[in-house]
Coordinates of C-alpha atoms in Angstrom, one line a residue:
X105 CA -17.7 45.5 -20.1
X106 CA -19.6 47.7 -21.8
X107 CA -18.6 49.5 -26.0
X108 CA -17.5 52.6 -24.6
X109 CA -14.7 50.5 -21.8
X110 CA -14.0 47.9 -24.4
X111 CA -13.1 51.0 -27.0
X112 CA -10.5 52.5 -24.6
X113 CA -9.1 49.3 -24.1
X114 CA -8.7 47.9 -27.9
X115 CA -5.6 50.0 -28.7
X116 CA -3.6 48.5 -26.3
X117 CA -4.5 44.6 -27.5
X118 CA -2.5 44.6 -31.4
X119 CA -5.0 41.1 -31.6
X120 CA -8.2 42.7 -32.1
X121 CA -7.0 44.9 -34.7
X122 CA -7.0 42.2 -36.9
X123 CA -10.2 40.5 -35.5
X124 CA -11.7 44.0 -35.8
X125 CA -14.6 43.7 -38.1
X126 CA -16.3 40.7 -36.5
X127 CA -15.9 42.8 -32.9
X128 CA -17.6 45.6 -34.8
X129 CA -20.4 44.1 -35.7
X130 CA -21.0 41.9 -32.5
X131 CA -20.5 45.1 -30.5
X132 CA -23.1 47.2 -32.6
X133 CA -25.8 44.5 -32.4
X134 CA -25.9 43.7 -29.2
X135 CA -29.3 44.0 -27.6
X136 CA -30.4 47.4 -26.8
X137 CA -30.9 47.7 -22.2
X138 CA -34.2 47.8 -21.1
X139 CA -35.0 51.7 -21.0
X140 CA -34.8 53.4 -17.4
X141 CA -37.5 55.9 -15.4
X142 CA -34.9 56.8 -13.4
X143 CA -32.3 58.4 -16.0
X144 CA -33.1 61.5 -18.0
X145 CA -32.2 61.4 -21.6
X146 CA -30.2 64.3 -22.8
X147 CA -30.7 66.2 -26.3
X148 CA -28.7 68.3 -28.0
X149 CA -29.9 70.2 -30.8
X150 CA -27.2 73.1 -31.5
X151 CA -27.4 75.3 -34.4
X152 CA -24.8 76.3 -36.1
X153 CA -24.4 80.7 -36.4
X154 CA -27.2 81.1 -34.6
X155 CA -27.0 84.7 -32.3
X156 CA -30.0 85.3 -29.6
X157 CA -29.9 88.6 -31.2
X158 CA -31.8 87.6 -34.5
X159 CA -34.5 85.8 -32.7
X160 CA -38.6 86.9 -32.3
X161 CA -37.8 84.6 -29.0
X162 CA -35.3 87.1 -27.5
X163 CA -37.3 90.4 -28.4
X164 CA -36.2 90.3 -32.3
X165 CA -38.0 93.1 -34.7
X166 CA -38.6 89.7 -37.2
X167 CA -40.5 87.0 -36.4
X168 CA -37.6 84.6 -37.0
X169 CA -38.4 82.0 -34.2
X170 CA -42.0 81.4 -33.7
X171 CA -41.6 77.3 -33.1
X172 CA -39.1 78.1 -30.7
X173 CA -41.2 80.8 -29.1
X174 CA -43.6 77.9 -28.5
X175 CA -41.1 75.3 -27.2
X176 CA -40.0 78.0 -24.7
X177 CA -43.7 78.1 -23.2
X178 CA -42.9 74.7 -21.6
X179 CA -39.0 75.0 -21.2
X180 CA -36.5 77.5 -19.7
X181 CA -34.9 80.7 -21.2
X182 CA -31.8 82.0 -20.7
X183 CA -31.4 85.3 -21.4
X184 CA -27.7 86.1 -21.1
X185 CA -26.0 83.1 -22.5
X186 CA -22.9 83.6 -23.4
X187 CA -20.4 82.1 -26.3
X188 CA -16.9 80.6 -25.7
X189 CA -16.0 82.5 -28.6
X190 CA -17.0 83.7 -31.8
X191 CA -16.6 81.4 -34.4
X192 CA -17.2 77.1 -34.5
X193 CA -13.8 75.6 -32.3
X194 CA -13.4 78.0 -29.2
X195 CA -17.5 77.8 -29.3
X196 CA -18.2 74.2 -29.5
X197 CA -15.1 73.5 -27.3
X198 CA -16.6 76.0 -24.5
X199 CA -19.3 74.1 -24.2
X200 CA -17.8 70.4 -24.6
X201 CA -15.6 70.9 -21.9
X202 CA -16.8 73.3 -19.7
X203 CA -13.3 75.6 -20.0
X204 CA -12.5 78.7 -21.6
X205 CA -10.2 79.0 -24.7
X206 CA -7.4 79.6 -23.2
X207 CA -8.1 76.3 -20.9
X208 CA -8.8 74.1 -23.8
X209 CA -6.6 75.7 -26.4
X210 CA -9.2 75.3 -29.4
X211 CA -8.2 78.5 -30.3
X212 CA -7.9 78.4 -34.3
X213 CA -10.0 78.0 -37.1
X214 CA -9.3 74.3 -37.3
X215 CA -8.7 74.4 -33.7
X216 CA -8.4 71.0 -31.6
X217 CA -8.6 70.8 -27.7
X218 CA -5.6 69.9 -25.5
X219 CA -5.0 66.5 -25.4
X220 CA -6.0 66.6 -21.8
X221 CA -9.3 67.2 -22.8
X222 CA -9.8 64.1 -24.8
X223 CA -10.8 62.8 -21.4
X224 CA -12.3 65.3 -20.0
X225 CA -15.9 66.4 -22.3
X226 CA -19.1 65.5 -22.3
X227 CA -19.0 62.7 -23.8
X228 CA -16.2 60.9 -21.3
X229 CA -18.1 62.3 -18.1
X230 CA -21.1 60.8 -18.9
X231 CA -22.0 57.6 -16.5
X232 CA -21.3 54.4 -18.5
X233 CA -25.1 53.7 -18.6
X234 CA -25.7 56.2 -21.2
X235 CA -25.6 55.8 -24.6
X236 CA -24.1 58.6 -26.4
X237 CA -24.5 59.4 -30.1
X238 CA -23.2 62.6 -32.0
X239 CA -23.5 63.8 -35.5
X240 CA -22.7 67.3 -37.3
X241 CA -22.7 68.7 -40.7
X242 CA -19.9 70.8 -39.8
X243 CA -16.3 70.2 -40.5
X244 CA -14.6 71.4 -37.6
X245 CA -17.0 69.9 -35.5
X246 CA -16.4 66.9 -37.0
X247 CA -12.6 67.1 -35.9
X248 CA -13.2 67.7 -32.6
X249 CA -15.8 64.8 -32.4
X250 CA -13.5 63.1 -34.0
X251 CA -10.8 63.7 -30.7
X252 CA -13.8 62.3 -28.8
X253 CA -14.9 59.2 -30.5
X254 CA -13.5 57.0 -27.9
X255 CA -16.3 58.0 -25.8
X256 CA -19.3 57.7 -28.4
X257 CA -21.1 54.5 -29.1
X258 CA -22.4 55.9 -32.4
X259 CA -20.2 58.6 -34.2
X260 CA -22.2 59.3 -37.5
X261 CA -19.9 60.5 -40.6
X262 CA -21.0 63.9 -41.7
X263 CA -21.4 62.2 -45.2
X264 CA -23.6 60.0 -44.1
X265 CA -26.4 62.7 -44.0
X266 CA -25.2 64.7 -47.0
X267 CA -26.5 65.1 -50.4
X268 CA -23.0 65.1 -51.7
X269 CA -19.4 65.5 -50.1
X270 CA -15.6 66.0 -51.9
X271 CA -14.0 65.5 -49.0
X272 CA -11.6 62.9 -49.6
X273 CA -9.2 63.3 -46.9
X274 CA -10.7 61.1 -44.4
X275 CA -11.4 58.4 -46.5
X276 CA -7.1 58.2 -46.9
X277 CA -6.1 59.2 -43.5
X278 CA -8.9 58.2 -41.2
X279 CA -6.2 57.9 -37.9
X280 CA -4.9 61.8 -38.8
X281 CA -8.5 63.3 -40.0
X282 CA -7.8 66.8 -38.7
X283 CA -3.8 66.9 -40.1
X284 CA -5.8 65.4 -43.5
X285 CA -8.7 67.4 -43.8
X286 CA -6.6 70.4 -43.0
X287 CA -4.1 70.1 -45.4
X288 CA -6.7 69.2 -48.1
X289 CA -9.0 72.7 -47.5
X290 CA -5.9 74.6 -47.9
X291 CA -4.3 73.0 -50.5
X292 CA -8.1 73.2 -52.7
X293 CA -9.1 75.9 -51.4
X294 CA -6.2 78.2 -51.1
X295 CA -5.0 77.7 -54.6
X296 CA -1.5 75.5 -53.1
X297 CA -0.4 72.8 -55.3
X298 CA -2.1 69.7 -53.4
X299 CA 0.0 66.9 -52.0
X300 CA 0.6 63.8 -54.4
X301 CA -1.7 61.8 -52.4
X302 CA -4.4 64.8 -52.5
X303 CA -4.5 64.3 -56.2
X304 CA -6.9 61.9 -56.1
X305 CA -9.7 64.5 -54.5
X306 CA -9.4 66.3 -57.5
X307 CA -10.5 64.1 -59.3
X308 CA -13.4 63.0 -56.5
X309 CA -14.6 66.5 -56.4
X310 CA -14.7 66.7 -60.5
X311 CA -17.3 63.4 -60.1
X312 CA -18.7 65.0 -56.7
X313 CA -19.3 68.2 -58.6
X314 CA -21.5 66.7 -61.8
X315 CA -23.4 65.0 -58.4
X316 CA -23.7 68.0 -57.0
X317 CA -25.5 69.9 -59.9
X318 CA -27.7 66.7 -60.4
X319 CA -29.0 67.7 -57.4
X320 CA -29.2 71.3 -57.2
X321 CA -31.3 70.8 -60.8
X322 CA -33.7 68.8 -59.1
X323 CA -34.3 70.7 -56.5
X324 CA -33.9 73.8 -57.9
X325 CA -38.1 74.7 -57.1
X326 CA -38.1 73.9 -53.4
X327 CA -34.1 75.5 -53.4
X328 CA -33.9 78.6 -55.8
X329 CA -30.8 79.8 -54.4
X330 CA -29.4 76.3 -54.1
X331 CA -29.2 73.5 -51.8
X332 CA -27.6 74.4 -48.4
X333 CA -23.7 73.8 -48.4
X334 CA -20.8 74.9 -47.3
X335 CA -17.9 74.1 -49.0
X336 CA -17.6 70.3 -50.0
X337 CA -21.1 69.7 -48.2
X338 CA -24.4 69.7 -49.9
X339 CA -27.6 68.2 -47.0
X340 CA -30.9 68.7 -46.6
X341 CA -31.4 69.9 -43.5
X342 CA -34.7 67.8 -43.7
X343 CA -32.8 64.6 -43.9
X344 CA -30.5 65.4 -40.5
X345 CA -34.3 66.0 -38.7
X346 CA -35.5 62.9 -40.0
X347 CA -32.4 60.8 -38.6
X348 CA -32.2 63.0 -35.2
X349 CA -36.1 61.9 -34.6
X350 CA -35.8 58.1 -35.5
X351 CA -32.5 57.8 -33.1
X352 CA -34.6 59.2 -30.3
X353 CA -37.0 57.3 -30.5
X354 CA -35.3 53.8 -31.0
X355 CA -31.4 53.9 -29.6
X356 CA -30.8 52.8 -26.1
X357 CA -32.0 54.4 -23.0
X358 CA -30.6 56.1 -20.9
X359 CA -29.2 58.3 -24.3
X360 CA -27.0 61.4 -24.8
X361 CA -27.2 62.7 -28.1
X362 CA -25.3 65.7 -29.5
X363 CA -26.8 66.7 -32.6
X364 CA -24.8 69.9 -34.1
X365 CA -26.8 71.1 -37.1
X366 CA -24.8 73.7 -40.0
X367 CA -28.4 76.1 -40.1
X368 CA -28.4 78.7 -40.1
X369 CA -24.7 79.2 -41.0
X370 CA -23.7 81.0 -45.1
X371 CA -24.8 80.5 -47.5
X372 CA -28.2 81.4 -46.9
X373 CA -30.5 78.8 -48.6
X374 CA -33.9 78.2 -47.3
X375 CA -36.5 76.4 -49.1
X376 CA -38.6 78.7 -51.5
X377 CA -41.7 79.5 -48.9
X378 CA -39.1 81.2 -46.7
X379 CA -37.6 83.6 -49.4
X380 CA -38.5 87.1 -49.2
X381 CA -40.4 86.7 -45.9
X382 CA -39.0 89.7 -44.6
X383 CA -40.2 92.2 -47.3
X384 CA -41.0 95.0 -44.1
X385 CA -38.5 97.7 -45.0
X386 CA -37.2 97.6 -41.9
X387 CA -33.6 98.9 -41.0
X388 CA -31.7 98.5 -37.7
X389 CA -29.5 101.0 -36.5
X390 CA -26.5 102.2 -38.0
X391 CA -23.4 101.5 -35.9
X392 CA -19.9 103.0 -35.0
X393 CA -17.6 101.5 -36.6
X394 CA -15.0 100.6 -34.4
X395 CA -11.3 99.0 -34.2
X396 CA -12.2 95.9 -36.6
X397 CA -14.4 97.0 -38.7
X398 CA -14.2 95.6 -42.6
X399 CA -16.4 99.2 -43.7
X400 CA -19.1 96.9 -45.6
X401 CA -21.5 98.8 -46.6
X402 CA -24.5 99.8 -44.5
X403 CA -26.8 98.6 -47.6
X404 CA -25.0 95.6 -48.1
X405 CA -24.8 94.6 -44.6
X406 CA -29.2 95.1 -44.1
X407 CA -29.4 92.5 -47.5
X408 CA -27.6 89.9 -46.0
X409 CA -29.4 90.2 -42.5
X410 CA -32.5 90.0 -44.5
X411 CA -31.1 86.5 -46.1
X412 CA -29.7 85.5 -42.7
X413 CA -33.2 86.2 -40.9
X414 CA -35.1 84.0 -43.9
X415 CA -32.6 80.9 -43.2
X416 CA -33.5 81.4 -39.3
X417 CA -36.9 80.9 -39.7
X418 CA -36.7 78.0 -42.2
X419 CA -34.1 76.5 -39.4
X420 CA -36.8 77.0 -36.6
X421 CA -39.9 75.3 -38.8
X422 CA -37.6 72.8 -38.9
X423 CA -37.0 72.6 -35.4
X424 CA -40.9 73.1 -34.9
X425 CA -41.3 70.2 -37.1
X426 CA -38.7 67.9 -35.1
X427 CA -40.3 69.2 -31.9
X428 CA -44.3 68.3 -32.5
X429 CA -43.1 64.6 -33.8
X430 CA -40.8 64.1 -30.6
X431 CA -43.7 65.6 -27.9
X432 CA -46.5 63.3 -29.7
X433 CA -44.3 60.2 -28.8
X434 CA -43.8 61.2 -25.5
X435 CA -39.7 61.9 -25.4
X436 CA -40.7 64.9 -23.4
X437 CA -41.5 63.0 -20.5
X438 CA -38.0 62.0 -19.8
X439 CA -35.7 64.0 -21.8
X440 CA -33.6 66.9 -21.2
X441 CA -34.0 68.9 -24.6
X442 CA -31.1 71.7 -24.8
X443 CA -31.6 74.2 -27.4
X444 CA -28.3 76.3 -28.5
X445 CA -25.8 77.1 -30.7
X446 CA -22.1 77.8 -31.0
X447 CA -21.7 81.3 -31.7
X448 CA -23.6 84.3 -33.2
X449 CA -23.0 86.6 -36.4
X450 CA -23.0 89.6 -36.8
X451 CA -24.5 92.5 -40.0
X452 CA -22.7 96.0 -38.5
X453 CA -20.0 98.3 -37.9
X454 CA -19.1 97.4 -41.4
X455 CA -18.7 93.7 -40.8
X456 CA -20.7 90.8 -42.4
X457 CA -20.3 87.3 -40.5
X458 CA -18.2 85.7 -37.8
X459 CA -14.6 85.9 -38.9
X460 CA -14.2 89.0 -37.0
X461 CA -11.5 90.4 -34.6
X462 CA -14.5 91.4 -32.4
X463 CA -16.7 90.4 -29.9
X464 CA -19.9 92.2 -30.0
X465 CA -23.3 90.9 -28.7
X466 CA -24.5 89.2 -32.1
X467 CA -22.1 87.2 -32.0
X468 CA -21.5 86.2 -28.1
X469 CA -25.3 86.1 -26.9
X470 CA -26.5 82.9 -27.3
X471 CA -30.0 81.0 -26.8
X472 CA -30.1 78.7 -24.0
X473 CA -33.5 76.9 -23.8
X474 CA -33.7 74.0 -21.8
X475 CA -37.0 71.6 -21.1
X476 CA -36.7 69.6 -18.4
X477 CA -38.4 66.2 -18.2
X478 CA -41.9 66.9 -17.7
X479 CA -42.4 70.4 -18.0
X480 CA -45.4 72.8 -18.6
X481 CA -45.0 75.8 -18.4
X482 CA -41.8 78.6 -18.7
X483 CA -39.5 79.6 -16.3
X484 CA -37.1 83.1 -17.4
X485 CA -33.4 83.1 -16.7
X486 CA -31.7 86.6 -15.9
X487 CA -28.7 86.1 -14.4
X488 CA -25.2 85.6 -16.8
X489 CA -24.8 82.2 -17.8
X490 CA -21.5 80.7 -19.8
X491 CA -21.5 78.1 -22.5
X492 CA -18.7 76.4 -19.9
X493 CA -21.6 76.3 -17.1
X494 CA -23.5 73.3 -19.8
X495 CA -20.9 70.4 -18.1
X496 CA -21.0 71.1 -15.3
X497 CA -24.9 71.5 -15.2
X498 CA -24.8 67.9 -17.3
X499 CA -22.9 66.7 -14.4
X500 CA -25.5 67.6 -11.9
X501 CA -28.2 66.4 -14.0
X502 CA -27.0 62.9 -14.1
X503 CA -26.0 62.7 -10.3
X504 CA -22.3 62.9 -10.6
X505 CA -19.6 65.4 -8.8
X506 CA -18.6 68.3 -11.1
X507 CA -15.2 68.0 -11.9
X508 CA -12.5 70.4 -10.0
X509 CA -11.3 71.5 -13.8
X510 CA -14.5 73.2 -14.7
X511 CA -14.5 76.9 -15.3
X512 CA -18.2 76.8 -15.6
X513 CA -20.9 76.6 -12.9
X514 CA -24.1 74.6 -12.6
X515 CA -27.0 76.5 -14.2
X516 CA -29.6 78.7 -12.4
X517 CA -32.6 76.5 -11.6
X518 CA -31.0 73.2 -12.0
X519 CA -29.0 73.0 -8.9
X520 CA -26.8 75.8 -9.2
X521 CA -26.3 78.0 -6.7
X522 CA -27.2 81.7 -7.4
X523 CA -24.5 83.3 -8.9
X524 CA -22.8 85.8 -7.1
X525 CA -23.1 89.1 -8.2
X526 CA -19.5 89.5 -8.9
X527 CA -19.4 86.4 -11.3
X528 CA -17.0 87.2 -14.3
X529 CA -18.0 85.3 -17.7
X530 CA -15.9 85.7 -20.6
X531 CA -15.3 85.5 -24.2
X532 CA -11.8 84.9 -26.4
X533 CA -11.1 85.9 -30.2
X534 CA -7.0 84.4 -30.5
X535 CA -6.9 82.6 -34.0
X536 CA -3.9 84.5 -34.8
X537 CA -2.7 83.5 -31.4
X538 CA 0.0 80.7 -31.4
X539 CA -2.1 77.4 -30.1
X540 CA 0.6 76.9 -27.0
X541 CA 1.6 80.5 -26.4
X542 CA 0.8 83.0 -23.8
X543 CA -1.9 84.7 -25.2
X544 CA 0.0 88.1 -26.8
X545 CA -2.2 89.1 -29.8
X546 CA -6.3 88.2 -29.0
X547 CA -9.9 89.9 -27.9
X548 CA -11.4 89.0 -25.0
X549 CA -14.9 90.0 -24.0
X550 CA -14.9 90.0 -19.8
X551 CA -18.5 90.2 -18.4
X552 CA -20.1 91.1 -15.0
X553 CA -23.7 90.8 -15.1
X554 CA -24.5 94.0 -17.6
X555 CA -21.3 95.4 -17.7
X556 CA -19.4 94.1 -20.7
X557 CA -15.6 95.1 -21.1
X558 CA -13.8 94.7 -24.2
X559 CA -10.1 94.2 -24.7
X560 CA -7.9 94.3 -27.8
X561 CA -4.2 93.6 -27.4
X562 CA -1.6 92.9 -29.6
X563 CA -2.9 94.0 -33.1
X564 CA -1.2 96.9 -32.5
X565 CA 1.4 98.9 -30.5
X566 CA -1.5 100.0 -28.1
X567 CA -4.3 97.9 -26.5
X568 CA -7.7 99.5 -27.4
X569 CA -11.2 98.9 -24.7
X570 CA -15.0 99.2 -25.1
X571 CA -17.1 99.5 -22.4
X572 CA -21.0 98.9 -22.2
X573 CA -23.6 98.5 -20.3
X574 CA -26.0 96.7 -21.6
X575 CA -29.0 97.0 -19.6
X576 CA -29.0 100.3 -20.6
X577 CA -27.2 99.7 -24.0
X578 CA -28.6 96.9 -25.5
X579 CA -27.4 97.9 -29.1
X580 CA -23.5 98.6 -27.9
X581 CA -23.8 102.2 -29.3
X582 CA -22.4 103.8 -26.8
X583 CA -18.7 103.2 -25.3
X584 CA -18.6 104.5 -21.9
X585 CA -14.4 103.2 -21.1
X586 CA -13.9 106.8 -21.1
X587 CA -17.1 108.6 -19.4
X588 CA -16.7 105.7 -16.6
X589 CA -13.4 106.4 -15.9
X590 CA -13.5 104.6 -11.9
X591 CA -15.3 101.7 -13.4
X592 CA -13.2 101.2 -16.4
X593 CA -10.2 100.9 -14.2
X594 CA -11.3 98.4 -11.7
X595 CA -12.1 96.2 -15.2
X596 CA -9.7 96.7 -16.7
X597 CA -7.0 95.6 -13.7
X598 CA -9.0 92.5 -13.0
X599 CA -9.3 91.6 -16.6
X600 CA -5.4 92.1 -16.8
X601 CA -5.1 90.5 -13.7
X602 CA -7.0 87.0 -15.4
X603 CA -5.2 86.9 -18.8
X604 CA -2.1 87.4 -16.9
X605 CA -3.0 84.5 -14.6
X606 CA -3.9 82.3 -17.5
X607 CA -0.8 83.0 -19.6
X608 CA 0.9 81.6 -16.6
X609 CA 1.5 78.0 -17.9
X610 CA 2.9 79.2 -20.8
X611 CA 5.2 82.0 -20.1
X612 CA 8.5 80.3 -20.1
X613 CA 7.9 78.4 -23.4

């Protein structure tokens, strides 16, 4: 029996529950299998806020990416990868499970999947002869990994890797992290009175916070605008790279390793030889702003693109770095290395990041760069491609059947049939949306090949469409729903048609 069967199992024997901690620790040294030629290992390296859009790789006025440029030259680009959604739950769940939002139903900010879907993600479809390890410094990826940990034969704390960390929750309410961590963000943050047992992380994050400048005052040289962080968090993304590259080299083969990395997510903090970098004067186009918009300034918007554009380049040395110590050791030979990230973010039409009612390119295209076992040299991707197609394409990389629930297909190149031409891919924005509720007040982005079609509903008393084409439109400046009247219509029915069809289960509820 091996730890993943013998994990499923141990809730239904009360015995072991007290014999726990010896099981542990017999479990987690047992002797790693001899390593197979015959079994890819697969790598995960997804990057947090990281849109195609911003990258030298994809055609980017800054050179942003050049490491990833170079891991490209023996890998394969996609060039229109799509998001799930556009912030971290719908995102990361898209690609977990292979569904949609409204499939999966991680539709809110601290968004969980269906509790069908605790069996059905990567993690639970992979063959039993793969060892699979995760780790993220994000918090909501941490939830849903946390749904999942049944499945993972190393689940790695987020503290673990962190500088410093207030989160208390978990440490109370391990069983109910989301429920905990949940309730302790908005109680903090949102300026609630925190629940009596929450008083204790006030006084965690009053020690955590003394840490926390301890640090920042040490590193202050190499970090001038202050050690990456988001909210309770302070890492070095340094110390995540070094961990990913010693698993790799020395945990069990066959492996699966999902490694979701916070850079280049706010705040913007690279180390000091990155600041400034970008000192070019140049400015991108100025953009309608649309139904949405949060009217940011124009100036305003162009400084923090400039800050987001420095954090992507000290993300992809980092990734070069992680890359050159990984190819010298040979993991190239017989790894899959998957290169992507959960969503995008976005510096127009007046709006600054990813909490956004919109769906616009910078933050639904995606990188998707893949190096199979072995390769040398690049092969280009043109067709549309889903963050739900990574699954199934997992599936087919490890010889098993892709499972009838999918919504994605198998990619371009590794096994997947050519898409057809009238291929819809799509895109959902519903954190106002109930969780189990016909969808009534969302965005949702429906794509077919160039032709992108844009749907508000519910916000107000009418629904409101953009239409581009962006073969000819890369930029989204110009909405053509009205000029393209026959086209328009035929979108519009069949994207009706699908949201109508996937409301369905929950109409009479």
């Amino acid at each position: 029996m091996n730890r993943r069967t013998f994990l499923k199992l141990l809730p239904t024997v009360p015995f072991f529950r007290v014999a726990w901690p010896v099981v542990e620790t017999a479990v987690s040294n047992k002797i790693n299998p001899a390593q197979s030629s015959d079994q890819p290992n697969i790598l995960f390296l997804v990057f947090d806020t990281l849109t195609a859009q911003h990258m030298s790789l994809y055609g980017y006025n800054r050179e942003t990416t050049p490491h990833m440029a170079r891991f490209a030259e023996k890998s394969t680009v996609f060039h229109k990868h799509v998001s799930g959604g556009n912030f971290t739950s719908p995102g990361t769940s898209t690609l977990m499970t292979g569904t949609y939002p409204w499939t999966h139903r991680a539709i809110q900010l601290h968004g969980l999947v269906h509790d069908e879907f605790v069996q059905k993600n990567i993690f639970s479809q992979m063959p039993d002869s793969y060892h699979t390890v995760a780790y993220t410094h994000n918090l909501l990826v941490m939830s849903l990994l946390h749904q999942f940990r049944g499945d993972l034969d190393l689940f790695k704390k987020t503290r673990e890797l962190c500088l410093s960390d207030g989160q208390f929750s978990d440490r109370l309410f391990f069983d109910d992290y989301t429920h905990a961590f949940w309730a302790e963000t908005t109680a903090l943050q949102g300026g609630a009175t925190p629940p009596g047992a929450l008083f204790l992380s006030l006084l965690d994050r009053f020690a955590n916070f003394a840490e926390t400048r301890g640090f920042e005052q040490e590193l202050a040289a190499l970090y001038p605008r202050g050690v990456p962080n988001l909210h309770t968090l302070s890492f070095l993304l340094e110390d995540a790279i070094d961990w990913i590259e010693e698993q790799v080299v020395t945990m069990p083969q066959p492996f699966m390793g999902y490694f979701h990395l916070l850079p280049p997510h706010e705040p913007y903090t690279p180390r000091a030889e990155f600041i400034d970098i970008f000192t070019d004067g140049w400015q991108p186009t100025e953009k309608p702003k649309l139904f949405g918009s949060q009217h940011m300034p124009q100036a305003a918007l162009n400084r923090e693109r400039r800050l987001y554009d420095e954090f992507i380049a000290f993300t992809d040395a980092e990734f070069g770095r992680l890359m050159d110590n990984l190819e010298q050791q040979g993991v190239f030979d017989n790894t899959y290395i998957i290169l992507t990230s959960d969503h995008g973010e976005l510096f127009e039409r007046g709006i600054r990041g990813h909490v956004t009612l919109t769906l616009y390119e910078g933050l639904n295209h995606l990188p998707l760069v893949i190096h199979k076992p072995g390769q040398q040299s690049r092969e280009d991707v043109f067709q549309r491609t889903t963050a739900a197609d990574i699954l199934p394409t997992l599936m087919q990389l490890t010889g098993q059947p892709v499972p009838d629930w999918c919504e994605g297909a198998v990619l371009p190149t590794f096994g997947g049939a050519e898409a057809p031409e009238d291929r819809f891919v799509y895109a959902v924005e519903a954190k106002s949306n109930p969780k189990y509720a016909a969808l009534t007040e969302a965005t949702v982005a429906m794509y077919q090949d160039d032709v992108k079609l844009i749907r508000y509903f519910g916000y107000t008393d009418d629904d409101k469409y953009e239409l581009y084409n962006l073969k000819d439109d890369p930029e989204e400046l110009n909405n053509i729903y009205e000029s393209e009247k026959g086209l328009a219509d035929d979108l519009t029915m069949a994207l009706k048609d699908k949201i109508f069809a996937e409301n369905a289960p929950y109409r009479d509820e």
